[in-house]
Amino acid sequence: QQQVKQSPQSLIVQKGGISIINCAYENTAFDYFPWYQQFPGKGPALLIAIRPDVSEKKEGRFTISFNKSAKQFSLHIMDSQPGDSATYFCAARGAGGTSYGKLTFGQGTILTVHP
Amino acid sequence: KAGVTQTPRYLIKTRGQQVTLSCSPISGHRSVSWYQQTPGQGLQFLFEYFSETQRNKGNFPGRFSGRQFSNSRSEMNVSTLELGDSALYLCASSSGPGQSYEQYFGPGTRLTVT
């Protein structure tokens, strides 16, 4: 079964600091790796995504780093703000067969940014 | 452009009953996926519909079913509800299967089974 493992489960960062969340996957049959941000009572919102042929993607304060050989990818939030406090999910999209298009999610990281 | 809408937002049902949840995708999107979110199991894929056809299905019992209409709106049905079916049910829409499509989630339907 394809799996995506996410760490840490929870993270506390001071305002202005860097938040780093890591994910690792166990199967190479993924072709797209999005990160979602979820606030309480809301659905997950697409934050940033990367394809495996790119090693890094940056959008504003958010950066994804991707290591294809290690099957790992991470989210970096620079200059973390209290408004970034939310649950973050990494995901991987199936590339073919019966898993084509299906998103497999990590377990989530609860980020708390202290003012 | 309006986002994904889900109705109802909250639902309380009794064990053994059945329930139908509705999802309206973003205008122009033809693919709808359903996910179940629980504290213990996280986000788990239920099924995906594209052009009224189920393209993919997760590892859920047959009590969970869905369908998609010609206007891309989708419904999911859970029959013979169990306590463990209490969860947030999320619908995500995308333009369709392919290399570039991205999935956008609705706010979810919070189902409580008593």
Tab-separated table of C-alpha atoms in Angstrom:
chain	number	residue	atom	x	y	z
A	1	GLN	CA	0.000	0.000	0.000
A	2	GLN	CA	1.342	3.394	-0.930
A	3	GLN	CA	2.066	5.549	2.109
A	4	VAL	CA	3.161	9.047	2.902
A	5	LYS	CA	4.748	9.638	6.303
A	6	GLN	CA	4.759	13.144	7.737
A	7	SER	CA	6.690	14.619	10.641
A	8	PRO	CA	6.576	16.183	13.125
A	9	GLN	CA	3.026	15.711	14.395
A	10	SER	CA	3.142	19.122	16.019
A	11	LEU	CA	5.458	22.093	15.795
A	12	ILE	CA	5.779	25.265	17.830
A	13	VAL	CA	7.676	28.184	16.318
A	14	GLN	CA	8.231	31.769	17.371
A	15	LYS	CA	7.035	34.569	15.149
A	16	GLY	CA	9.638	35.277	12.500
A	17	GLY	CA	11.146	31.822	12.715
A	18	ILE	CA	11.322	29.069	10.104
A	19	SER	CA	8.839	26.198	10.189
A	20	ILE	CA	9.957	22.948	8.564
A	21	ILE	CA	7.673	19.983	7.924
A	22	ASN	CA	8.953	16.793	6.357
A	23	CYS	CA	7.329	14.024	4.340
A	24	ALA	CA	8.608	10.747	2.951
A	25	TYR	CA	6.925	8.371	0.566
A	26	GLU	CA	7.390	4.686	0.013
A	27	ASN	CA	6.465	4.230	-3.607
A	28	THR	CA	7.807	5.861	-6.730
A	29	ALA	CA	4.463	5.855	-8.537
A	30	PHE	CA	3.604	9.426	-7.606
A	31	ASP	CA	3.734	12.342	-10.044
A	32	TYR	CA	2.674	15.395	-8.060
A	33	PHE	CA	3.231	16.508	-4.475
A	34	PRO	CA	0.920	19.202	-3.061
A	35	TRP	CA	0.810	20.735	0.392
A	36	TYR	CA	-2.475	21.741	1.950
A	37	GLN	CA	-3.222	24.110	4.826
A	38	GLN	CA	-6.294	23.544	6.955
A	39	PHE	CA	-7.815	25.855	9.543
A	40	PRO	CA	-10.331	24.572	12.100
A	41	GLY	CA	-13.784	24.161	10.599
A	42	LYS	CA	-12.506	24.587	7.051
A	43	GLY	CA	-11.554	22.283	4.220
A	44	PRO	CA	-7.903	21.909	3.213
A	45	ALA	CA	-6.642	24.717	0.983
A	46	LEU	CA	-3.989	24.084	-1.651
A	47	LEU	CA	-0.856	25.931	-0.603
A	48	ILE	CA	1.911	24.955	-3.001
A	49	ALA	CA	2.803	21.913	-5.082
A	50	ILE	CA	5.781	20.430	-6.874
A	51	ARG	CA	6.497	17.835	-9.557
A	52	PRO	CA	9.295	15.271	-9.131
A	53	ASP	CA	11.385	16.737	-11.955
A	54	VAL	CA	11.931	19.921	-9.903
A	55	SER	CA	14.087	20.056	-6.757
A	56	GLU	CA	12.695	23.267	-5.280
A	57	LYS	CA	9.736	25.565	-5.693
A	58	LYS	CA	9.183	28.861	-3.911
A	59	GLU	CA	6.024	30.919	-3.592
A	60	GLY	CA	6.315	33.882	-1.277
A	61	ARG	CA	7.271	32.654	2.180
A	62	PHE	CA	6.569	29.012	1.288
A	63	THR	CA	9.183	26.707	-0.260
A	64	ILE	CA	9.009	23.030	-1.157
A	65	SER	CA	12.262	21.087	-1.330
A	66	PHE	CA	12.116	17.758	-3.156
A	67	ASN	CA	14.685	14.949	-3.030
A	68	LYS	CA	13.673	12.311	-5.542
A	69	SER	CA	16.430	9.823	-4.724
A	70	ALA	CA	15.610	9.927	-1.010
A	71	LYS	CA	11.839	9.961	-1.711
A	72	GLN	CA	11.482	12.927	0.617
A	73	PHE	CA	10.001	16.381	0.353
A	74	SER	CA	9.597	19.200	2.817
A	75	LEU	CA	7.755	22.448	3.353
A	76	HIS	CA	9.624	25.477	4.662
A	77	ILE	CA	7.688	28.479	5.946
A	78	MET	CA	9.953	31.481	6.266
A	79	ASP	CA	9.213	34.366	8.628
A	80	SER	CA	6.412	32.350	10.244
A	81	GLN	CA	3.421	34.404	11.414
A	82	PRO	CA	0.689	33.678	13.978
A	83	GLY	CA	-1.758	33.568	11.055
A	84	ASP	CA	0.144	30.546	9.730
A	85	SER	CA	-1.034	28.531	12.736
A	86	ALA	CA	-2.958	25.676	11.142
A	87	THR	CA	-2.683	22.001	10.271
A	88	TYR	CA	-0.515	21.227	7.267
A	89	PHE	CA	-0.850	18.119	5.136
A	90	CYS	CA	1.522	16.831	2.526
A	91	ALA	CA	0.121	14.622	-0.194
A	92	ALA	CA	1.221	12.593	-3.168
A	93	ARG	CA	-0.813	11.912	-6.270
A	94	GLY	CA	-0.884	8.486	-7.880
A	95	ALA	CA	0.726	8.372	-11.320
A	96	GLY	CA	-0.923	5.342	-12.829
A	97	GLY	CA	-2.889	2.161	-12.572
A	98	THR	CA	-5.616	1.950	-9.979
A	99	SER	CA	-4.082	4.850	-8.043
A	100	TYR	CA	-4.054	7.305	-10.937
A	101	GLY	CA	-5.087	10.745	-9.726
A	102	LYS	CA	-5.720	9.621	-6.160
A	103	LEU	CA	-4.206	11.775	-3.414
A	104	THR	CA	-2.531	9.965	-0.517
A	105	PHE	CA	-2.122	12.256	2.472
A	106	GLY	CA	0.339	12.435	5.337
A	107	GLN	CA	-1.066	12.442	8.862
A	108	GLY	CA	-0.779	16.198	9.259
A	109	THR	CA	1.309	18.620	11.320
A	110	ILE	CA	-0.271	21.056	13.741
A	111	LEU	CA	1.746	24.260	13.504
A	112	THR	CA	1.524	26.863	16.249
A	113	VAL	CA	3.307	30.177	15.773
A	114	HIS	CA	3.688	32.183	18.979
A	115	PRO	CA	3.613	35.973	18.713
B	1	LYS	CA	-15.360	32.119	-9.322
B	2	ALA	CA	-17.284	30.389	-6.560
B	3	GLY	CA	-15.497	27.610	-4.736
B	4	VAL	CA	-16.589	24.077	-4.020
B	5	THR	CA	-19.832	23.969	-2.073
B	6	GLN	CA	-21.027	21.121	0.093
B	7	THR	CA	-24.411	20.592	1.665
B	8	PRO	CA	-25.401	20.131	4.337
B	9	ARG	CA	-22.537	21.449	6.475
B	10	TYR	CA	-23.582	19.514	9.557
B	11	LEU	CA	-25.601	16.369	9.957
B	12	ILE	CA	-26.587	14.154	12.872
B	13	LYS	CA	-27.835	10.675	12.119
B	14	THR	CA	-28.646	7.560	14.075
B	15	ARG	CA	-26.850	4.269	13.650
B	16	GLY	CA	-28.490	2.189	10.928
B	17	GLN	CA	-29.819	5.141	8.976
B	18	GLN	CA	-28.542	6.245	5.610
B	19	VAL	CA	-27.296	9.663	4.519
B	20	THR	CA	-26.712	11.537	1.274
B	21	LEU	CA	-24.187	14.329	0.981
B	22	SER	CA	-23.985	16.751	-1.920
B	23	CYS	CA	-21.099	18.518	-3.624
B	24	SER	CA	-21.108	21.211	-6.297
B	25	PRO	CA	-17.692	21.619	-7.935
B	26	ILE	CA	-16.075	24.811	-9.137
B	27	SER	CA	-17.673	25.966	-12.374
B	28	GLY	CA	-15.976	24.255	-15.300
B	29	HIS	CA	-14.502	21.469	-13.201
B	30	ARG	CA	-15.542	18.001	-14.295
B	31	SER	CA	-13.816	15.820	-11.723
B	32	VAL	CA	-15.029	15.331	-8.160
B	33	SER	CA	-13.242	13.350	-5.464
B	34	TRP	CA	-14.508	12.470	-2.011
B	35	TYR	CA	-12.403	12.062	1.128
B	36	GLN	CA	-13.142	11.090	4.701
B	37	GLN	CA	-11.260	12.913	7.445
B	38	THR	CA	-11.053	11.574	11.000
B	39	PRO	CA	-8.614	12.331	13.834
B	40	GLY	CA	-7.404	8.748	13.879
B	41	GLN	CA	-7.121	7.896	10.186
B	42	GLY	CA	-6.516	11.349	8.742
B	43	LEU	CA	-7.613	12.065	5.194
B	44	GLN	CA	-8.601	8.981	3.253
B	45	PHE	CA	-9.681	8.786	-0.374
B	46	LEU	CA	-13.180	7.450	-0.988
B	47	PHE	CA	-13.739	7.745	-4.734
B	48	GLU	CA	-13.398	9.978	-7.776
B	49	TYR	CA	-15.890	10.740	-10.514
B	50	PHE	CA	-15.242	12.209	-13.918
B	51	SER	CA	-17.876	12.697	-16.589
B	52	GLU	CA	-20.414	10.740	-14.535
B	53	THR	CA	-18.107	7.702	-14.291
B	54	GLN	CA	-16.334	6.438	-11.211
B	55	ARG	CA	-12.655	6.460	-12.125
B	56	ASN	CA	-11.113	5.360	-8.876
B	57	LYS	CA	-12.177	3.950	-5.545
B	58	GLY	CA	-10.537	3.778	-2.122
B	59	ASN	CA	-10.618	1.006	0.432
B	60	PHE	CA	-14.047	1.562	1.903
B	61	PRO	CA	-16.920	-0.892	2.269
B	62	GLY	CA	-19.742	-1.031	-0.246
B	63	ARG	CA	-21.946	0.970	2.126
B	64	PHE	CA	-20.179	4.006	0.705
B	65	SER	CA	-21.304	4.893	-2.775
B	66	GLY	CA	-21.473	7.921	-4.988
B	67	ARG	CA	-22.585	9.274	-8.276
B	68	GLN	CA	-22.054	12.253	-10.513
B	69	PHE	CA	-24.616	14.090	-12.589
B	70	SER	CA	-24.308	15.591	-16.047
B	71	ASN	CA	-23.706	19.049	-14.534
B	72	SER	CA	-20.724	17.577	-12.595
B	73	ARG	CA	-22.481	17.852	-9.239
B	74	SER	CA	-21.862	14.802	-7.119
B	75	GLU	CA	-23.519	12.989	-4.261
B	76	MET	CA	-22.203	10.374	-1.906
B	77	ASN	CA	-24.369	8.006	0.050
B	78	VAL	CA	-23.612	6.017	3.157
B	79	SER	CA	-26.066	3.303	4.036
B	80	THR	CA	-26.508	1.499	7.337
B	81	LEU	CA	-24.530	4.084	9.246
B	82	GLU	CA	-22.096	2.962	11.935
B	83	LEU	CA	-20.651	4.989	14.797
B	84	GLY	CA	-17.265	4.865	13.079
B	85	ASP	CA	-18.662	6.733	10.083
B	86	SER	CA	-18.644	9.933	12.131
B	87	ALA	CA	-16.215	12.147	10.255
B	88	LEU	CA	-15.724	15.221	8.136
B	89	TYR	CA	-16.530	14.334	4.531
B	90	LEU	CA	-14.685	16.457	2.046
B	91	CYS	CA	-15.293	16.937	-1.620
B	92	ALA	CA	-12.571	18.162	-3.962
B	93	SER	CA	-12.986	19.316	-7.524
B	94	SER	CA	-10.530	19.579	-10.372
B	95	SER	CA	-10.628	20.283	-14.057
B	96	GLY	CA	-10.111	16.625	-14.806
B	97	PRO	CA	-7.569	13.834	-14.861
B	98	GLY	CA	-4.240	14.685	-16.372
B	99	GLN	CA	-0.804	15.970	-15.618
B	100	SER	CA	-1.719	19.495	-14.603
B	101	TYR	CA	-4.936	19.322	-12.668
B	102	GLU	CA	-5.091	20.485	-9.053
B	103	GLN	CA	-7.718	19.534	-6.494
B	104	TYR	CA	-9.607	22.193	-4.545
B	105	PHE	CA	-11.525	21.226	-1.437
B	106	GLY	CA	-14.888	22.330	-0.153
B	107	PRO	CA	-15.596	23.106	3.515
B	108	GLY	CA	-16.829	19.599	4.197
B	109	THR	CA	-19.898	18.026	5.775
B	110	ARG	CA	-19.527	17.134	9.437
B	111	LEU	CA	-21.420	13.877	9.983
B	112	THR	CA	-22.113	12.676	13.493
B	113	VAL	CA	-23.576	9.218	13.987
B	114	THR	CA	-25.182	8.517	17.372
